[in-house]
């Protein structure tokens, strides 16, 4: 019994000792936590002053003001920003949208805590030295968004920046100046063109025409399956070439060799030697009618386009099909070549124009602005530009990328052909027999012609299929549906007084589509 009492006494003493040890540990831990918390607060206070002191003067945010009042001894709100009533004359530096110099005082209209009124903005800008007015006005305008964000104003609409425009010298211009609409510049005066010769001889529609480099004769291709060569000065027939078994749709005369090239609806492309007046080469490959042909000006390459939706590049000497330019989804109606990029341009009934990389044989750009078939293209002889003709519009483009320039509207018909000379006279010929003359630079339509059809022909056979200027650019030759060739020249008797430009500075409308 005595042993049991002794054991119990020992256990009680051990338990009390352990309890005292545990209580001391808990007390020490609590003191350590309190010390750590106080140390943490001191460290944060030091960090706030050391790292965030430069931004502690930022203006009060709206959400900070909406909270309840803070302790009087706390000079900053919960976000570390000064309270709104802390210093009413406190000048914000660094982030202030208005220039600090020359010390313009804040007024009721220009306080940062509210959206500045237009009058306040102007009064602030007008107080600056004249030399700084314009520069500071732009800085003020750029800072309006910051005013919205920091001031927390209820109204957050963007003020019109152009209302802050100032004239040199610190004077205020009219606040909302409307932007002046662009107007068409005055077009260059061109003398009108008049018909002076009608040449007959073909027994079918005259579909194509080309002038030889020496300007002594020109050649035409017709639906009567013949190619005829005419003296340019007299208009007399010099030669007829037969060999095509269908309509001759394209002719081209080489500037590098005594060769004439032709293509037709019989899928054939022929090379004629004009010393012997015989076909010396055929270029086989097109699967359907060949609609146009053009020669590269600097290399011995021939390009044709066809109803099979392709254009083909041929080596003139070897007759090899160098490239087949595929990508169009309908008839390729016209093709043009030039020495600069893009070296080949095609227009198609799929409403697109494609600019081609001749070396790679691939499309470098596709122009989709037209809404109807593109049947005509023309390259400007001096400028790095070209034009395309479609029933919706005539459009002008910049090379090499095909950037749009302007529309020439008004020739509301199917445009079959385009021609342009160095004086900036653009000619468009249409399926209804009308010819429109345009000033290339401004797009001004200065003349419209609808010549009478050849006696004995039906009125419905009035149509222009091709037109071209001669090498002197003083004569315009057209190939027409009444089986004739018409030659036009400038009216030498016309003056600017007798034929004034009927032009008014109307608002220029340059639609992209």
Short mmCIF file of C-alpha atoms in Angstrom, two decimals:
data_model
loop_
_atom_site.label_atom_id
_atom_site.label_comp_id
_atom_site.label_asym_id
_atom_site.label_seq_id
_atom_site.Cartn_x
_atom_site.Cartn_y
_atom_site.Cartn_z
CA UNK A 1 0.00 0.00 0.00
CA UNK A 2 2.81 2.34 0.90
CA UNK A 3 4.56 1.55 -2.43
CA UNK A 4 1.44 2.43 -4.41
CA UNK A 5 1.15 5.79 -2.60
CA UNK A 6 4.77 6.54 -3.33
CA UNK A 7 4.34 5.69 -7.04
CA UNK A 8 1.28 7.96 -7.29
CA UNK A 9 3.19 10.82 -5.63
CA UNK A 10 6.04 10.41 -8.14
CA UNK A 11 3.60 10.46 -11.11
CA UNK A 12 1.92 13.57 -9.78
CA UNK A 13 5.22 15.39 -9.42
CA UNK A 14 6.27 14.41 -12.99
CA UNK A 15 2.92 15.55 -14.41
CA UNK A 16 3.13 18.92 -12.66
CA UNK A 17 6.67 19.41 -13.86
CA UNK A 18 5.72 18.62 -17.47
CA UNK A 19 2.71 20.98 -17.24
CA UNK A 20 4.91 23.83 -15.98
CA UNK A 21 7.35 23.20 -18.84
CA UNK A 22 4.52 23.20 -21.41
CA UNK A 23 3.04 26.43 -20.03
CA UNK A 24 6.42 28.14 -20.17
CA UNK A 25 6.90 26.98 -23.79
CA UNK A 26 3.47 28.27 -24.83
CA UNK A 27 4.12 31.59 -23.14
CA UNK A 28 7.51 31.96 -24.78
CA UNK A 29 6.03 31.06 -28.19
CA UNK A 30 3.30 33.67 -27.82
CA UNK A 31 5.88 36.30 -26.90
CA UNK A 32 8.00 35.32 -29.91
CA UNK A 33 5.02 35.54 -32.25
CA UNK A 34 4.15 38.98 -30.87
CA UNK A 35 7.75 40.13 -31.32
CA UNK A 36 7.83 38.73 -34.87
CA UNK A 37 4.58 40.51 -35.74
CA UNK A 38 5.90 43.78 -34.40
CA UNK A 39 9.16 43.28 -36.28
CA UNK A 40 7.23 42.47 -39.47
CA UNK A 41 5.21 45.65 -39.11
CA UNK A 42 8.34 47.69 -38.58
CA UNK A 43 9.98 46.11 -41.61
CA UNK A 44 6.90 46.82 -43.77
CA UNK A 45 6.81 50.42 -42.57
CA UNK A 46 10.46 50.85 -43.51
CA UNK A 47 9.85 49.18 -46.87
CA UNK A 48 6.86 51.40 -47.58
CA UNK A 49 8.89 54.53 -46.92
CA UNK A 50 11.99 53.29 -48.70
CA UNK A 51 10.39 51.79 -51.83
CA UNK A 52 6.96 53.35 -52.22
CA UNK A 53 7.53 56.89 -50.98
CA UNK A 54 7.79 58.34 -54.56
CA UNK A 55 4.25 57.21 -55.36
CA UNK A 56 2.54 57.82 -52.04
CA UNK A 57 1.36 61.24 -53.27
CA UNK A 58 -0.83 59.77 -56.03
CA UNK A 59 -4.37 61.22 -56.17
CA UNK A 60 -7.19 59.54 -54.31
CA UNK A 61 -9.02 56.84 -56.18
CA UNK A 62 -12.77 56.75 -56.22
CA UNK A 63 -12.93 53.39 -54.50
CA UNK A 64 -10.63 54.70 -51.75
CA UNK A 65 -12.91 57.67 -51.04
CA UNK A 66 -16.00 55.52 -50.92
CA UNK A 67 -14.72 53.61 -47.89
CA UNK A 68 -15.46 54.74 -44.34
CA UNK A 69 -13.38 57.37 -42.47
CA UNK A 70 -10.01 56.23 -41.25
CA UNK A 71 -8.13 56.91 -38.04
CA UNK A 72 -7.15 60.58 -37.70
CA UNK A 73 -3.53 59.70 -37.12
CA UNK A 74 -3.31 57.73 -40.42
CA UNK A 75 -2.36 60.22 -43.14
CA UNK A 76 -2.86 57.65 -45.91
CA UNK A 77 -5.80 55.58 -47.01
CA UNK A 78 -5.90 51.77 -47.26
CA UNK A 79 -4.13 51.89 -50.61
CA UNK A 80 -1.36 54.20 -49.45
CA UNK A 81 -2.77 57.31 -51.20
CA UNK A 82 -3.22 60.63 -49.36
CA UNK A 83 -6.67 61.45 -48.17
CA UNK A 84 -8.66 63.94 -50.27
CA UNK A 85 -8.82 66.55 -47.48
CA UNK A 86 -5.21 66.12 -46.36
CA UNK A 87 -3.76 69.10 -48.23
CA UNK A 88 -6.07 71.20 -50.39
CA UNK A 89 -3.16 73.20 -51.86
CA UNK A 90 -1.05 70.13 -52.51
CA UNK A 91 0.54 70.32 -55.99
CA UNK A 92 0.89 66.97 -57.69
CA UNK A 93 4.27 66.60 -59.39
CA UNK A 94 5.54 64.10 -61.91
CA UNK A 95 2.19 62.60 -62.82
CA UNK A 96 0.37 65.89 -63.36
CA UNK A 97 -0.99 66.11 -66.93
CA UNK A 98 -0.37 69.86 -67.19
CA UNK A 99 3.17 71.30 -67.40
CA UNK A 100 4.61 72.28 -64.02
CA UNK A 101 6.24 75.42 -65.44
CA UNK A 102 5.63 78.32 -65.37
CA UNK A 103 3.79 77.61 -62.14
CA UNK A 104 0.17 77.99 -63.13
CA UNK A 105 -1.93 77.59 -59.99
CA UNK A 106 -4.66 74.98 -59.82
CA UNK A 107 -8.13 76.47 -59.99
CA UNK A 108 -11.62 75.11 -59.54
CA UNK A 109 -11.69 74.29 -63.27
CA UNK A 110 -8.32 72.58 -63.42
CA UNK A 111 -8.14 70.49 -60.24
CA UNK A 112 -6.93 67.01 -60.88
CA UNK A 113 -9.68 65.45 -58.77
CA UNK A 114 -12.35 66.25 -61.38
CA UNK A 115 -12.69 66.06 -65.15
CA UNK A 116 -11.41 69.41 -66.45
CA UNK A 117 -13.87 71.40 -68.50
CA UNK A 118 -12.99 72.65 -71.97
CA UNK A 119 -12.78 76.20 -70.65
CA UNK A 120 -10.34 75.07 -67.97
CA UNK A 121 -8.16 73.31 -70.49
CA UNK A 122 -8.05 76.41 -72.68
CA UNK A 123 -7.36 78.73 -69.77
CA UNK A 124 -4.48 76.53 -68.71
CA UNK A 125 -3.02 76.39 -72.22
CA UNK A 126 -3.51 80.11 -72.84
CA UNK A 127 -1.55 80.94 -69.70
CA UNK A 128 1.56 79.33 -71.17
CA UNK A 129 4.18 81.27 -73.12
CA UNK A 130 3.32 81.54 -76.84
CA UNK A 131 6.22 79.38 -77.96
CA UNK A 132 5.06 76.47 -75.80
CA UNK A 133 1.37 76.68 -76.57
CA UNK A 134 1.16 74.20 -79.41
CA UNK A 135 3.52 71.67 -77.86
CA UNK A 136 1.82 71.74 -74.50
CA UNK A 137 -1.64 71.52 -76.02
CA UNK A 138 -0.75 68.17 -77.56
CA UNK A 139 0.66 66.97 -74.24
CA UNK A 140 -2.52 68.07 -72.51
CA UNK A 141 -4.65 66.21 -75.02
CA UNK A 142 -2.60 63.04 -74.59
CA UNK A 143 -3.05 63.21 -70.82
CA UNK A 144 -6.84 63.35 -70.80
CA UNK A 145 -7.10 59.58 -70.57
CA UNK A 146 -4.87 59.65 -67.50
CA UNK A 147 -7.12 62.28 -65.92
CA UNK A 148 -10.07 59.95 -66.39
CA UNK A 149 -8.24 57.00 -64.88
CA UNK A 150 -6.78 58.73 -61.83
CA UNK A 151 -9.48 61.22 -60.99
CA UNK A 152 -12.23 58.60 -60.89
CA UNK A 153 -14.69 61.00 -62.50
CA UNK A 154 -18.17 59.66 -63.07
CA UNK A 155 -18.19 60.81 -66.66
CA UNK A 156 -15.64 58.77 -68.67
CA UNK A 157 -16.31 59.82 -72.25
CA UNK A 158 -13.24 60.76 -74.33
CA UNK A 159 -13.09 64.49 -75.08
CA UNK A 160 -12.43 65.51 -78.69
CA UNK A 161 -8.71 65.93 -79.12
CA UNK A 162 -9.06 68.33 -82.03
CA UNK A 163 -10.91 70.73 -79.72
CA UNK A 164 -7.59 71.52 -78.10
CA UNK A 165 -5.95 72.92 -81.22
CA UNK A 166 -4.16 76.22 -80.63
CA UNK A 167 -2.65 78.70 -83.00
CA UNK A 168 0.95 79.86 -82.66
CA UNK A 169 1.14 82.73 -80.23
CA UNK A 170 -1.20 81.25 -77.68
CA UNK A 171 -4.42 82.38 -79.34
CA UNK A 172 -7.35 80.01 -79.61
CA UNK A 173 -8.60 78.82 -83.01
CA UNK A 174 -12.12 77.61 -83.70
CA UNK A 175 -12.67 74.65 -81.41
CA UNK A 176 -14.26 72.04 -83.69
CA UNK A 177 -12.82 72.56 -87.17
CA UNK A 178 -14.37 70.13 -89.68
CA UNK A 179 -11.91 68.33 -91.88
CA UNK A 180 -12.07 69.58 -95.44
CA UNK A 181 -13.17 66.90 -97.89
CA UNK A 182 -10.69 66.12 -100.68
CA UNK A 183 -11.55 67.62 -104.04
CA UNK A 184 -10.57 66.61 -107.53
CA UNK A 185 -7.68 68.76 -108.78
CA UNK A 186 -8.23 70.68 -111.97
CA UNK A 187 -7.58 68.32 -114.91
CA UNK A 188 -5.10 69.03 -117.64
CA UNK A 189 -6.71 70.34 -120.82
CA UNK A 190 -6.60 67.93 -123.75
CA UNK A 191 -7.77 68.77 -127.26
CA UNK A 192 -10.78 66.73 -128.41
CA UNK A 193 -10.33 63.89 -130.86
CA UNK A 194 -12.19 63.64 -134.14
CA UNK A 195 -12.73 60.89 -136.69
CA UNK A 196 -10.88 61.46 -139.92
CA UNK A 197 -10.65 58.07 -141.64
CA UNK A 198 -12.70 54.89 -141.92
CA UNK A 199 -10.97 51.84 -143.39
CA UNK A 200 -12.99 48.94 -144.82
CA UNK A 201 -11.79 45.56 -146.02
CA UNK A 202 -12.51 42.92 -143.40
CA UNK A 203 -15.53 40.67 -143.84
CA UNK A 204 -16.10 40.16 -140.11
CA UNK A 205 -15.70 41.84 -136.76
CA UNK A 206 -12.26 43.40 -136.37
CA UNK A 207 -11.08 41.95 -133.06
CA UNK A 208 -7.44 43.00 -132.63
CA UNK A 209 -4.95 45.63 -133.72
CA UNK A 210 -1.23 46.41 -133.38
CA UNK A 211 1.13 49.07 -134.76
CA UNK A 212 4.65 48.18 -135.88
CA UNK A 213 7.61 49.90 -134.16
CA UNK A 214 8.58 51.94 -137.21
CA UNK A 215 5.09 53.49 -137.40
CA UNK A 216 4.78 52.70 -141.12
CA UNK A 217 1.99 50.14 -140.98
CA UNK A 218 -0.38 48.42 -138.61
CA UNK A 219 -1.94 44.97 -138.49
CA UNK A 220 -5.47 43.81 -137.67
CA UNK A 221 -7.01 40.43 -136.91
CA UNK A 222 -10.64 39.66 -137.68
CA UNK A 223 -13.48 37.22 -137.30
CA UNK A 224 -13.10 36.53 -141.04
CA UNK A 225 -10.01 34.46 -140.01
CA UNK A 226 -7.58 36.76 -141.80
CA UNK A 227 -4.79 39.04 -140.70
CA UNK A 228 -4.45 42.23 -142.73
CA UNK A 229 -1.57 44.70 -142.87
CA UNK A 230 -2.43 48.34 -143.65
CA UNK A 231 -0.37 51.38 -144.58
CA UNK A 232 -0.70 53.81 -141.69
CA UNK A 233 -0.34 57.01 -143.69
CA UNK A 234 -2.76 56.19 -146.52
CA UNK A 235 -4.93 53.53 -144.95
CA UNK A 236 -4.48 51.22 -147.93
CA UNK A 237 -4.30 47.44 -147.64
CA UNK A 238 -0.78 46.09 -148.11
CA UNK A 239 -1.10 42.40 -147.31
CA UNK A 240 -3.51 39.68 -146.17
CA UNK A 241 -2.34 36.62 -144.24
CA UNK A 242 -4.43 33.45 -143.99
CA UNK A 243 -3.80 30.43 -141.83
CA UNK A 244 -6.12 30.63 -138.82
CA UNK A 245 -9.29 28.59 -139.03
CA UNK A 246 -11.26 30.73 -136.59
CA UNK A 247 -11.45 34.32 -135.31
CA UNK A 248 -8.08 36.01 -134.82
CA UNK A 249 -8.32 37.44 -131.31
CA UNK A 250 -4.83 38.86 -130.79
CA UNK A 251 -1.90 40.22 -132.79
CA UNK A 252 1.50 41.56 -131.70
CA UNK A 253 4.51 42.88 -133.62
CA UNK A 254 7.98 42.24 -132.22
CA UNK A 255 10.34 45.14 -131.58
CA UNK A 256 13.33 42.79 -131.49
CA UNK A 257 12.85 40.75 -134.65
CA UNK A 258 10.86 40.87 -137.94
CA UNK A 259 8.16 38.66 -136.50
CA UNK A 260 4.41 38.97 -136.18
CA UNK A 261 2.55 36.86 -133.61
CA UNK A 262 -1.13 35.97 -133.67
CA UNK A 263 -3.58 33.92 -131.65
CA UNK A 264 -7.17 32.87 -132.22
CA UNK A 265 -10.20 30.94 -131.17
CA UNK A 266 -8.77 27.91 -132.95
CA UNK A 267 -6.41 27.44 -129.94
CA UNK A 268 -3.45 28.26 -132.17
CA UNK A 269 -0.59 30.63 -131.52
CA UNK A 270 1.45 31.42 -134.62
CA UNK A 271 4.72 33.20 -135.38
CA UNK A 272 4.88 34.82 -138.84
CA UNK A 273 8.13 35.73 -140.58
CA UNK A 274 7.36 39.04 -142.31
CA UNK A 275 10.25 38.63 -144.75
CA UNK A 276 8.55 35.59 -146.25
CA UNK A 277 4.98 36.24 -144.99
CA UNK A 278 4.79 32.65 -143.76
CA UNK A 279 4.20 30.88 -140.46
CA UNK A 280 7.51 29.63 -139.10
CA UNK A 281 6.50 28.49 -135.60
CA UNK A 282 3.47 27.15 -133.77
CA UNK A 283 3.08 27.18 -129.99
CA UNK A 284 0.91 24.27 -128.88
CA UNK A 285 -0.54 23.83 -125.41
CA UNK A 286 -3.73 25.82 -124.85
CA UNK A 287 -6.85 23.72 -124.41
CA UNK A 288 -9.32 26.32 -125.60
CA UNK A 289 -9.60 29.61 -127.50
CA UNK A 290 -6.64 31.96 -127.05
CA UNK A 291 -7.93 35.48 -126.35
CA UNK A 292 -4.88 37.73 -126.06
CA UNK A 293 -1.16 37.84 -126.71
CA UNK A 294 1.71 40.09 -125.65
CA UNK A 295 5.46 40.18 -126.05
CA UNK A 296 7.97 40.84 -123.32
CA UNK A 297 9.84 44.08 -124.18
CA UNK A 298 13.35 42.96 -123.21
CA UNK A 299 13.56 39.17 -123.45
CA UNK A 300 12.48 36.69 -126.13
CA UNK A 301 9.35 35.58 -124.30
CA UNK A 302 5.75 35.43 -125.50
CA UNK A 303 2.74 35.34 -123.13
CA UNK A 304 -0.75 34.22 -124.17
CA UNK A 305 -4.00 33.84 -122.25
CA UNK A 306 -6.93 31.60 -122.94
CA UNK A 307 -10.45 30.50 -122.20
CA UNK A 308 -8.91 27.50 -120.44
CA UNK A 309 -8.33 29.83 -117.42
CA UNK A 310 -4.56 29.89 -117.82
CA UNK A 311 -1.83 32.07 -119.26
CA UNK A 312 1.22 30.49 -120.84
CA UNK A 313 4.75 31.78 -121.15
CA UNK A 314 6.57 30.64 -124.29
CA UNK A 315 10.20 30.76 -125.35
CA UNK A 316 9.95 32.36 -128.80
CA UNK A 317 12.87 30.49 -130.33
CA UNK A 318 12.51 27.02 -128.86
CA UNK A 319 8.67 27.09 -128.71
CA UNK A 320 8.94 25.66 -125.18
CA UNK A 321 6.14 26.27 -122.70
CA UNK A 322 8.28 27.88 -119.99
CA UNK A 323 5.46 28.44 -117.47
CA UNK A 324 1.77 27.77 -117.24
CA UNK A 325 0.35 30.57 -115.09
CA UNK A 326 -2.58 28.92 -113.36
CA UNK A 327 -4.75 30.39 -110.62
CA UNK A 328 -7.63 32.10 -112.41
CA UNK A 329 -10.95 30.26 -112.19
CA UNK A 330 -12.45 31.52 -115.46
CA UNK A 331 -11.44 32.80 -118.87
CA UNK A 332 -8.29 34.91 -118.87
CA UNK A 333 -9.30 37.71 -121.24
CA UNK A 334 -6.24 39.98 -121.33
CA UNK A 335 -2.52 39.91 -120.61
CA UNK A 336 0.17 42.61 -120.52
CA UNK A 337 3.97 42.39 -120.16
CA UNK A 338 6.53 44.92 -118.99
CA UNK A 339 10.21 44.86 -118.12
CA UNK A 340 9.69 45.92 -114.48
CA UNK A 341 7.88 43.98 -111.79
CA UNK A 342 5.26 42.68 -112.12
CA UNK A 343 6.45 41.51 -115.52
CA UNK A 344 3.11 39.86 -116.34
CA UNK A 345 -0.38 41.13 -115.48
CA UNK A 346 -3.58 39.25 -116.37
CA UNK A 347 -7.28 40.10 -116.17
CA UNK A 348 -9.98 37.48 -116.06
CA UNK A 349 -13.70 36.85 -116.24
CA UNK A 350 -13.42 35.64 -112.63
CA UNK A 351 -13.30 39.41 -111.79
CA UNK A 352 -9.71 39.30 -110.53
CA UNK A 353 -6.41 40.73 -111.72
CA UNK A 354 -3.25 38.76 -111.05
CA UNK A 355 0.28 40.08 -110.91
CA UNK A 356 2.79 37.35 -111.72
CA UNK A 357 6.36 36.57 -110.79
CA UNK A 358 7.75 35.63 -114.19
CA UNK A 359 10.82 33.87 -112.80
CA UNK A 360 8.91 31.61 -110.43
CA UNK A 361 5.79 31.34 -112.58
CA UNK A 362 3.58 32.08 -109.57
CA UNK A 363 1.13 34.75 -108.48
CA UNK A 364 2.68 37.60 -106.50
CA UNK A 365 -0.61 39.48 -105.90
CA UNK A 366 -4.31 39.07 -106.63
CA UNK A 367 -6.52 42.15 -106.94
CA UNK A 368 -10.16 41.43 -106.15
CA UNK A 369 -11.65 44.94 -106.22
CA UNK A 370 -13.61 44.49 -109.44
CA UNK A 371 -17.07 42.99 -109.21
CA UNK A 372 -17.40 42.02 -112.88
CA UNK A 373 -15.24 40.54 -115.62
CA UNK A 374 -11.94 42.27 -116.35
CA UNK A 375 -11.54 42.32 -120.13
CA UNK A 376 -8.98 45.10 -120.61
CA UNK A 377 -5.63 46.17 -119.14
CA UNK A 378 -3.24 48.94 -120.12
CA UNK A 379 0.21 49.92 -118.81
CA UNK A 380 1.09 53.59 -118.61
CA UNK A 381 4.06 54.33 -120.91
CA UNK A 382 5.83 56.62 -118.42
CA UNK A 383 4.38 56.13 -114.96
CA UNK A 384 4.76 52.96 -112.92
CA UNK A 385 1.01 52.39 -112.98
CA UNK A 386 -1.64 50.51 -114.94
CA UNK A 387 -5.41 50.55 -115.45
CA UNK A 388 -8.04 47.84 -115.70
CA UNK A 389 -11.44 48.00 -117.37
CA UNK A 390 -14.63 46.29 -116.25
CA UNK A 391 -18.37 47.02 -116.57
CA UNK A 392 -18.40 48.28 -112.96
CA UNK A 393 -15.46 50.72 -113.18
CA UNK A 394 -12.13 51.58 -114.66
CA UNK A 395 -9.56 51.31 -111.88
CA UNK A 396 -6.01 52.61 -111.67
CA UNK A 397 -3.28 50.75 -109.78
CA UNK A 398 0.28 51.28 -108.64
CA UNK A 399 3.03 48.84 -109.44
CA UNK A 400 4.61 46.63 -108.26
CA UNK A 401 2.11 45.53 -105.61
CA UNK A 402 -1.14 46.66 -107.21
CA UNK A 403 -2.06 49.38 -104.71
CA UNK A 404 -5.37 51.00 -105.63
CA UNK A 405 -5.25 54.61 -106.87
CA UNK A 406 -8.72 55.67 -108.00
CA UNK A 407 -11.88 54.79 -109.89
CA UNK A 408 -12.89 56.25 -113.22
CA UNK A 409 -16.66 55.95 -113.23
CA UNK A 410 -19.14 56.75 -115.94
CA UNK A 411 -18.46 54.33 -118.79
CA UNK A 412 -21.35 52.08 -117.94
CA UNK A 413 -20.84 49.35 -120.50
CA UNK A 414 -18.75 46.26 -121.15
CA UNK A 415 -15.26 47.71 -121.64
CA UNK A 416 -13.34 45.67 -124.20
CA UNK A 417 -10.22 47.77 -124.61
CA UNK A 418 -8.06 50.46 -123.02
CA UNK A 419 -5.25 52.62 -124.39
CA UNK A 420 -3.18 55.45 -122.90
CA UNK A 421 -0.58 57.83 -124.32
CA UNK A 422 2.27 59.80 -122.76
CA UNK A 423 0.16 62.95 -122.50
CA UNK A 424 -2.12 61.23 -120.01
CA UNK A 425 -5.06 60.58 -122.35
CA UNK A 426 -6.78 57.33 -121.43
CA UNK A 427 -9.19 55.82 -123.96
CA UNK A 428 -11.80 53.21 -123.12
CA UNK A 429 -13.76 51.41 -125.82
CA UNK A 430 -16.97 49.58 -125.02
CA UNK A 431 -19.20 46.89 -126.44
CA UNK A 432 -21.96 49.43 -127.17
CA UNK A 433 -19.75 51.40 -129.56
CA UNK A 434 -18.89 54.28 -127.23
CA UNK A 435 -15.42 55.69 -126.67
CA UNK A 436 -14.62 57.71 -123.57
CA UNK A 437 -11.56 59.93 -123.20
CA UNK A 438 -10.14 60.47 -119.71
CA UNK A 439 -7.47 62.57 -118.07
CA UNK A 440 -5.25 59.93 -116.47
CA UNK A 441 -4.16 61.97 -113.44
CA UNK A 442 -7.55 63.21 -112.27
CA UNK A 443 -9.93 60.70 -113.85
CA UNK A 444 -11.86 63.51 -115.57
CA UNK A 445 -13.93 62.33 -118.55
CA UNK A 446 -13.32 65.10 -121.09
CA UNK A 447 -14.87 63.55 -124.23
CA UNK A 448 -17.36 60.90 -125.30
CA UNK A 449 -17.58 59.57 -128.85
CA UNK A 450 -20.14 57.31 -130.51
CA UNK A 451 -19.25 57.11 -134.19
CA UNK A 452 -21.88 56.15 -136.75
CA UNK A 453 -21.72 52.54 -137.93
CA UNK A 454 -20.66 51.65 -141.45
CA UNK A 455 -23.57 52.00 -143.91
CA UNK A 456 -25.15 48.63 -144.56
CA UNK A 457 -24.37 47.29 -141.08
CA UNK A 458 -26.91 46.77 -138.34
CA UNK A 459 -27.03 49.33 -135.55
CA UNK A 460 -26.59 46.49 -133.08
CA UNK A 461 -23.15 45.86 -134.58
CA UNK A 462 -21.82 49.00 -132.96
CA UNK A 463 -18.93 47.93 -130.75
CA UNK A 464 -15.28 48.70 -130.03
CA UNK A 465 -13.16 45.57 -129.71
CA UNK A 466 -9.66 47.07 -129.70
CA UNK A 467 -7.93 50.45 -129.81
CA UNK A 468 -4.33 51.57 -129.86
CA UNK A 469 -2.31 54.76 -130.29
CA UNK A 470 0.28 54.81 -133.06
CA UNK A 471 3.95 55.29 -132.20
CA UNK A 472 3.69 59.09 -132.54
CA UNK A 473 0.63 59.04 -130.25
CA UNK A 474 -1.07 61.51 -132.58
CA UNK A 475 -3.49 58.97 -134.03
CA UNK A 476 -5.90 56.59 -132.38
CA UNK A 477 -6.89 53.45 -134.29
CA UNK A 478 -9.98 51.45 -133.32
CA UNK A 479 -11.17 48.01 -134.40
CA UNK A 480 -14.95 47.78 -134.51
CA UNK A 481 -17.92 45.47 -134.83
CA UNK A 482 -19.14 47.10 -138.07
CA UNK A 483 -16.13 45.44 -139.80
CA UNK A 484 -14.28 48.75 -140.13
CA UNK A 485 -11.14 50.31 -138.75
CA UNK A 486 -11.54 53.94 -137.66
CA UNK A 487 -8.69 56.41 -137.24
CA UNK A 488 -9.00 59.45 -134.97
CA UNK A 489 -6.70 62.43 -134.52
CA UNK A 490 -6.61 65.50 -132.31
CA UNK A 491 -8.60 68.52 -133.42
CA UNK A 492 -5.93 71.08 -134.35
CA UNK A 493 -8.40 73.96 -134.32
CA UNK A 494 -9.59 73.39 -130.75
CA UNK A 495 -8.45 75.70 -127.95
CA UNK A 496 -9.12 75.94 -124.26
CA UNK A 497 -11.58 78.74 -125.00
CA UNK A 498 -13.50 76.86 -127.69
CA UNK A 499 -13.51 73.60 -125.73
CA UNK A 500 -13.22 74.58 -122.04
CA UNK A 501 -12.86 72.03 -119.29
CA UNK A 502 -16.30 71.60 -117.74
CA UNK A 503 -14.90 71.12 -114.26
CA UNK A 504 -16.00 72.07 -110.79
CA UNK A 505 -14.08 71.34 -107.60
CA UNK A 506 -16.49 68.63 -106.56
CA UNK A 507 -15.85 66.34 -103.67
CA UNK A 508 -13.69 63.50 -104.84
CA UNK A 509 -15.25 60.07 -104.35
CA UNK A 510 -12.69 57.33 -104.56
CA UNK A 511 -14.37 54.09 -103.62
CA UNK A 512 -12.25 51.05 -103.13
CA UNK A 513 -14.80 48.63 -104.39
#
